[in-house]
Short mmCIF file of C-alpha atoms in Angstrom, two decimals:
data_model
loop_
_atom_site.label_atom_id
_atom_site.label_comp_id
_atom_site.label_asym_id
_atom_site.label_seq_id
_atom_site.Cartn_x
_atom_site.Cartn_y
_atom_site.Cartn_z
CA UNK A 12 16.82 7.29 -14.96
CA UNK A 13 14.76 9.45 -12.90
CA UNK A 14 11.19 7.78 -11.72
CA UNK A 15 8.35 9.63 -11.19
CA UNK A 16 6.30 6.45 -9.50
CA UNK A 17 7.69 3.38 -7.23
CA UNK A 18 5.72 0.63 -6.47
CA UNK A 19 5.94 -0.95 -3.00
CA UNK A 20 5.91 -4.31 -3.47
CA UNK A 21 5.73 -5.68 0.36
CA UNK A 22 6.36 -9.79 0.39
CA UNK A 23 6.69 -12.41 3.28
CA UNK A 24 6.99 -16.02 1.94
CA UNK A 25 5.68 -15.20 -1.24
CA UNK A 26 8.34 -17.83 -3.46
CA UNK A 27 5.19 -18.92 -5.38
CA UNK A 28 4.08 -15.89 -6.89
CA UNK A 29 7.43 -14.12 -7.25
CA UNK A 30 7.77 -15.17 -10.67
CA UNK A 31 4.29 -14.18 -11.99
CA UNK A 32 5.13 -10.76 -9.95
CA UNK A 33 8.33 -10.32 -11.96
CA UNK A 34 6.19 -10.93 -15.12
CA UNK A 35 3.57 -8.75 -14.49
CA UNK A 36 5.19 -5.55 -13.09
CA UNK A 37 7.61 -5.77 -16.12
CA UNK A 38 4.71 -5.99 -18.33
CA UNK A 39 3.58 -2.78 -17.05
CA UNK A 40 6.63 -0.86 -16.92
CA UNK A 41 6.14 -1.07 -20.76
CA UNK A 42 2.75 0.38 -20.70
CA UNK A 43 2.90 2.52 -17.34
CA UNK A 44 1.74 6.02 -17.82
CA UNK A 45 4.99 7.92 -16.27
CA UNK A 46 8.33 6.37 -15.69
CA UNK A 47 8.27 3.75 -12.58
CA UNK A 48 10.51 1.70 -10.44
CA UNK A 49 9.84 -1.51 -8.21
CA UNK A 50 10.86 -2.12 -4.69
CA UNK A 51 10.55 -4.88 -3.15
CA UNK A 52 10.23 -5.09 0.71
CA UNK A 53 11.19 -8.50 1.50
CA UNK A 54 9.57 -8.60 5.62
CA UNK A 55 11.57 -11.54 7.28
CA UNK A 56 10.42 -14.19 4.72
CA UNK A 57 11.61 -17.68 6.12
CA UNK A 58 11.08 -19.39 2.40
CA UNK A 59 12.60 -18.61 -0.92
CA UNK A 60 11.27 -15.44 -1.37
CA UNK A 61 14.31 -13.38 -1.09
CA UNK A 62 16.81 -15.59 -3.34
CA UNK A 63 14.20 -15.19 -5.58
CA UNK A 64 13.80 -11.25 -5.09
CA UNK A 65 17.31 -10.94 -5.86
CA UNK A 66 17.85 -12.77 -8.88
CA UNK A 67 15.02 -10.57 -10.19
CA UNK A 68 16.61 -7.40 -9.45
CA UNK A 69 19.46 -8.88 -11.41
CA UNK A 70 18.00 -9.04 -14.22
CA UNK A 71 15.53 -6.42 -14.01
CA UNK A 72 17.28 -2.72 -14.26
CA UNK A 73 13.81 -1.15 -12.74
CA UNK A 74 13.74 -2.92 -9.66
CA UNK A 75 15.27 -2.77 -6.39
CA UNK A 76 14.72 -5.00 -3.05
CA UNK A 77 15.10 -4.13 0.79
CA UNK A 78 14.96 -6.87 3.16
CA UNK A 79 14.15 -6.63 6.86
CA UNK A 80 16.18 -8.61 9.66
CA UNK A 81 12.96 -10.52 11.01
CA UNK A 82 9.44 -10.06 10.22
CA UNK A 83 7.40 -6.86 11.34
CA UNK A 84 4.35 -6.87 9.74
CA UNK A 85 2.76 -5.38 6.41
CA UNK A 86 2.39 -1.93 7.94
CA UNK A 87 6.27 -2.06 8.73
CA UNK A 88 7.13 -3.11 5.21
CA UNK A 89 4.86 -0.19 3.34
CA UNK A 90 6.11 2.45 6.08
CA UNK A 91 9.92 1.36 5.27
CA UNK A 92 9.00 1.63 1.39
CA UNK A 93 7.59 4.83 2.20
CA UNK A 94 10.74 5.78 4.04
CA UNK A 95 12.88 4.58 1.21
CA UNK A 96 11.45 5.71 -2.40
CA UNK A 97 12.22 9.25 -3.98
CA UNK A 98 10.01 9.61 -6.56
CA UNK A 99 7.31 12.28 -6.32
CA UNK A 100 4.19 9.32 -6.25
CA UNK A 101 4.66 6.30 -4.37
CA UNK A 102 1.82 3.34 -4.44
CA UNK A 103 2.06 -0.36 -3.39
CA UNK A 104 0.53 -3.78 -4.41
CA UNK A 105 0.48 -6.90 -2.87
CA UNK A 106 2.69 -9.72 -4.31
CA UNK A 107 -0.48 -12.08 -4.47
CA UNK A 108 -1.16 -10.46 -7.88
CA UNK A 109 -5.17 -10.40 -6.61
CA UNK A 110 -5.66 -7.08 -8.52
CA UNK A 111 -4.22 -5.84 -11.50
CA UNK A 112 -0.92 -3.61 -11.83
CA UNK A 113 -2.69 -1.94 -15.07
CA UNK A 114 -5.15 -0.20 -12.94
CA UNK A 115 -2.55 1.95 -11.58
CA UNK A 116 -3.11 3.80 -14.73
CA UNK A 117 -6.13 4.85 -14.04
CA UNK A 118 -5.21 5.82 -10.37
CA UNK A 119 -3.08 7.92 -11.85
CA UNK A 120 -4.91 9.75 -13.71
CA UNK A 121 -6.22 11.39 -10.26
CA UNK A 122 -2.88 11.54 -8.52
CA UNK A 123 -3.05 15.61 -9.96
CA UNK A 124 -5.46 16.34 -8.10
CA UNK A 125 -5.76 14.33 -4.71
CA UNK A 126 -2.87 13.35 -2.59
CA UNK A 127 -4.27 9.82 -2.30
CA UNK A 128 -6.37 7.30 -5.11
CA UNK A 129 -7.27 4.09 -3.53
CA UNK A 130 -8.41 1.55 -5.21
CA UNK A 131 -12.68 -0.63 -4.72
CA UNK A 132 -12.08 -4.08 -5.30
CA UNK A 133 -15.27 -4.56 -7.98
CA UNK A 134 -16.96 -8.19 -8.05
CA UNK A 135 -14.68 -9.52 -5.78
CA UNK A 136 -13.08 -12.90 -6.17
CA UNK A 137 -12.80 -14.14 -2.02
CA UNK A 138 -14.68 -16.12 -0.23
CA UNK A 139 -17.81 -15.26 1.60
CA UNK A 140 -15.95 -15.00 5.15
CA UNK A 141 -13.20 -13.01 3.81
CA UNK A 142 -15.74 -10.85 2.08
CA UNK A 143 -17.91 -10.51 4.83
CA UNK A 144 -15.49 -9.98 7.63
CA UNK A 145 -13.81 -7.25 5.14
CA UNK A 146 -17.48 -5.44 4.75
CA UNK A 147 -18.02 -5.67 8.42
CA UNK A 148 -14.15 -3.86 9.61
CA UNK A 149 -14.75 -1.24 7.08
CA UNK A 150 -18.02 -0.24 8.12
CA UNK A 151 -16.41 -0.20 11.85
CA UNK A 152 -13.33 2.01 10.67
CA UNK A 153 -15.96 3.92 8.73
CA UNK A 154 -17.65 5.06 11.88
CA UNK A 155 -14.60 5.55 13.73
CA UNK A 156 -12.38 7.67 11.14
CA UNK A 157 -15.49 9.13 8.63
CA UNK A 158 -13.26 8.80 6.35
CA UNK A 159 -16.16 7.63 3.08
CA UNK A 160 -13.89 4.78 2.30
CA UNK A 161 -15.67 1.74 1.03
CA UNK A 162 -12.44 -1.00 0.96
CA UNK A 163 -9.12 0.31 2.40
CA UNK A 164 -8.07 -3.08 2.27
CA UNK A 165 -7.56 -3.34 -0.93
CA UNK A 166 -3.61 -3.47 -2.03
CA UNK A 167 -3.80 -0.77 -4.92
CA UNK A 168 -3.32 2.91 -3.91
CA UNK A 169 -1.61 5.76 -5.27
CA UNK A 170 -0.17 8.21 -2.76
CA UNK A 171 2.07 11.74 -3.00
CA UNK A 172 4.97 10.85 -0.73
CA UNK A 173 5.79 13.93 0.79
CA UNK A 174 2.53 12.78 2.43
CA UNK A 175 3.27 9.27 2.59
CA UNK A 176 6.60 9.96 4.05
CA UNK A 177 4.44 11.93 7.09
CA UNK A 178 2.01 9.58 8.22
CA UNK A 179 3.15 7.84 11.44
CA UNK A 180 2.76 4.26 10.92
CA UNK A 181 2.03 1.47 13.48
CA UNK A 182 1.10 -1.88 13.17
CA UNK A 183 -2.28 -2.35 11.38
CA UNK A 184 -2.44 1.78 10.43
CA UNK A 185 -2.47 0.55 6.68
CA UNK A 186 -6.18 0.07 6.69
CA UNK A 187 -6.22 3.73 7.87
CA UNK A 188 -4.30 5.31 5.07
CA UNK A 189 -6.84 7.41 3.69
CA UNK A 190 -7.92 8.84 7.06
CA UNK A 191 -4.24 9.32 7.78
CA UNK A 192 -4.16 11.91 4.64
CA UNK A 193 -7.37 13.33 5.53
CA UNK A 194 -5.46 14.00 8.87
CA UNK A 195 -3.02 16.47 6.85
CA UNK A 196 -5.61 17.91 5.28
CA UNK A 197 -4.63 15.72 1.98
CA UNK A 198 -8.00 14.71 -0.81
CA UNK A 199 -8.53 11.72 -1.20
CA UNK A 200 -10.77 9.42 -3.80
CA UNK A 201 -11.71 5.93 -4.75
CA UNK A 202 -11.60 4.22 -8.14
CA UNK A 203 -12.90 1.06 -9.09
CA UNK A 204 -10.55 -1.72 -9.73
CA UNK A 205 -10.75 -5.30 -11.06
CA UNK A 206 -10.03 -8.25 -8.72
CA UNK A 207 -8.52 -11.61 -8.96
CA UNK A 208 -8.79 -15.06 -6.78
CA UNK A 209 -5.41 -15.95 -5.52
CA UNK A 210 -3.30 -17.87 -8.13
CA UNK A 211 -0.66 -19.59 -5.66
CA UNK A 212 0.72 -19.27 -1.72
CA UNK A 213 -1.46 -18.98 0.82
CA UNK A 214 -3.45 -15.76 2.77
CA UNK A 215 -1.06 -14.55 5.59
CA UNK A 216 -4.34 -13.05 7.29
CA UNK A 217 -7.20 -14.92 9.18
CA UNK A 218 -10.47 -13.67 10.84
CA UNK A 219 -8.59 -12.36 13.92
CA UNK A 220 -6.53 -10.03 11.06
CA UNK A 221 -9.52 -9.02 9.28
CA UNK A 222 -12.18 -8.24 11.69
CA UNK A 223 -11.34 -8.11 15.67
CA UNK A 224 -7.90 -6.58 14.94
CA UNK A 225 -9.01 -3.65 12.92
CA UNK A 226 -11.37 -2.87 15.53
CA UNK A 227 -8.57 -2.60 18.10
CA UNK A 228 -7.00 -0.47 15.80
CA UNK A 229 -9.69 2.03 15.26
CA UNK A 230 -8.82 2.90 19.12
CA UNK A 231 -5.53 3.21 17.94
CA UNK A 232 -6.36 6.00 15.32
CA UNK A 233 -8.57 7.89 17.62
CA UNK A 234 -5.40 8.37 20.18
CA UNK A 235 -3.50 9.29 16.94
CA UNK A 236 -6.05 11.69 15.52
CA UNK A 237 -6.00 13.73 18.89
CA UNK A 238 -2.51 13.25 19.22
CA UNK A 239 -1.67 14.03 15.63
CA UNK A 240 0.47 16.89 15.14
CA UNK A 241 -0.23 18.92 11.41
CA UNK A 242 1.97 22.25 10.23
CA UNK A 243 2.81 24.26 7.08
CA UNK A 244 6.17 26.20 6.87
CA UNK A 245 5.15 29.61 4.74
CA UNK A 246 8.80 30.32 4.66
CA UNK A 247 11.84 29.33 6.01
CA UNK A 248 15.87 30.26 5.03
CA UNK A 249 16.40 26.20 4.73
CA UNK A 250 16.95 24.15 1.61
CA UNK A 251 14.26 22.06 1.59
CA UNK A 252 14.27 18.67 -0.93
CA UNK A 253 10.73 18.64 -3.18
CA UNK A 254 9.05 15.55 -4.76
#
């Protein structure tokens, strides 16, 4: 079968929610608006998670696992999914199942036109550290990158991988995806999604995570930005592979 969409699914000691992820993303491979694939991206996990991941992919014919050596970090696991899928859209969700896999339908109904839809967490279900800490880095990376975004945090995003598969990832560069496409001259948008409290497991991300190491990171993207190198081949003799 030939997929037009993959979901990155990136997990690290997720065994409690594995099952509910199974459920869900198989739910909406029924309903999913072009044909899509699952990968899993197991990063390092020291539980269950990956015994787990592969009796899944057992039994499920639309989903697929890679699993890293040691842990690296989310940004690692989405830049090896990137590195890895085929399919012409590639988006990613997190395996806490906080916001809803349906709602990729509606990101893709802008994929056509924008070469990144990422997701607004609406009436969000967190607590009021996580929440505020989260409004605080993105106004930061807002006035580093002015990139509009209101929540690049939040785990829903649609993205054209020949893009994807050109942004130069380094730790913590996830919360700058949409400036990263804006770098390559890509459009980007936000939709509203729905959000979810946490069902089972436990955040892998504390204050430090949310707040102070953003900010580092917003140094990070302003050495990238002037380092960044952008082309377009008009023409060229070479076979070239499309999405």
């Amino acid at each position: 079968m030939t997929y037009q969409f993959t979901i990155i699914v990136p997990v690290y000691n997720e065994e409690e929610n594995l099952e509910r992820v199974e459920t869900e993303l198989s739910n909406y491979l029924k309903i999913a608006s072009v044909p899509t694939s699952i990968l899993f991206v197991n990063d390092g996990s020291s539980d269950n998670s990956q015994a787990l991941i592969e009796t899944i992919c057992a039994r499920q014919p639309d989903f697929e696992y890679i699993l890293f050596k040691e842990n690296r970090g989310l940004s690692a696991a989405i830049k090896a999914g990137f590195d890895t899928v085929t399919s012409e859209w590639v988006g990613y969700i997190d395996s806490d199942l906080q916001t809803a896999p349906e709602d990729f339908n509606i990101l893709l109904e802008h994929i056509g036109e924008h070469e990144l839809v990422t997701g607004v967490r609406s009436n969000r279900k967190d607590s009021f550290v996580k929440n505020m800490s989260s409004k605080i880095a993105n106004g930061i990376r807002r006035a580093f990158t002015h990139d509009g975004m209101d929540d690049t945090g939040c785990p829903l995003k649609v993205i054209k991988t020949e893009y994807a598969k050109r942004i130069p990832m380094f730790r913590g560069l996830h919360r700058f995806l949409p400036a990263m496409i804006m770098l390559q001259n890509g459009r980007v948008i936000q939709v509203t999604v729905q959000h979810f409290p946490r069902m089972a497991g436990t955040a892998k991300f504390g204050l430090w995570n949310r707040l102070l190491g953003p900010l580092m990171d917003c140094f990070a993207y302003l050495w990238m930005k002037k380092k960044y190198i952008n082309y377009n081949i008009s023409k060229s003799s070479k076979a070239t592979t499309s999405f």
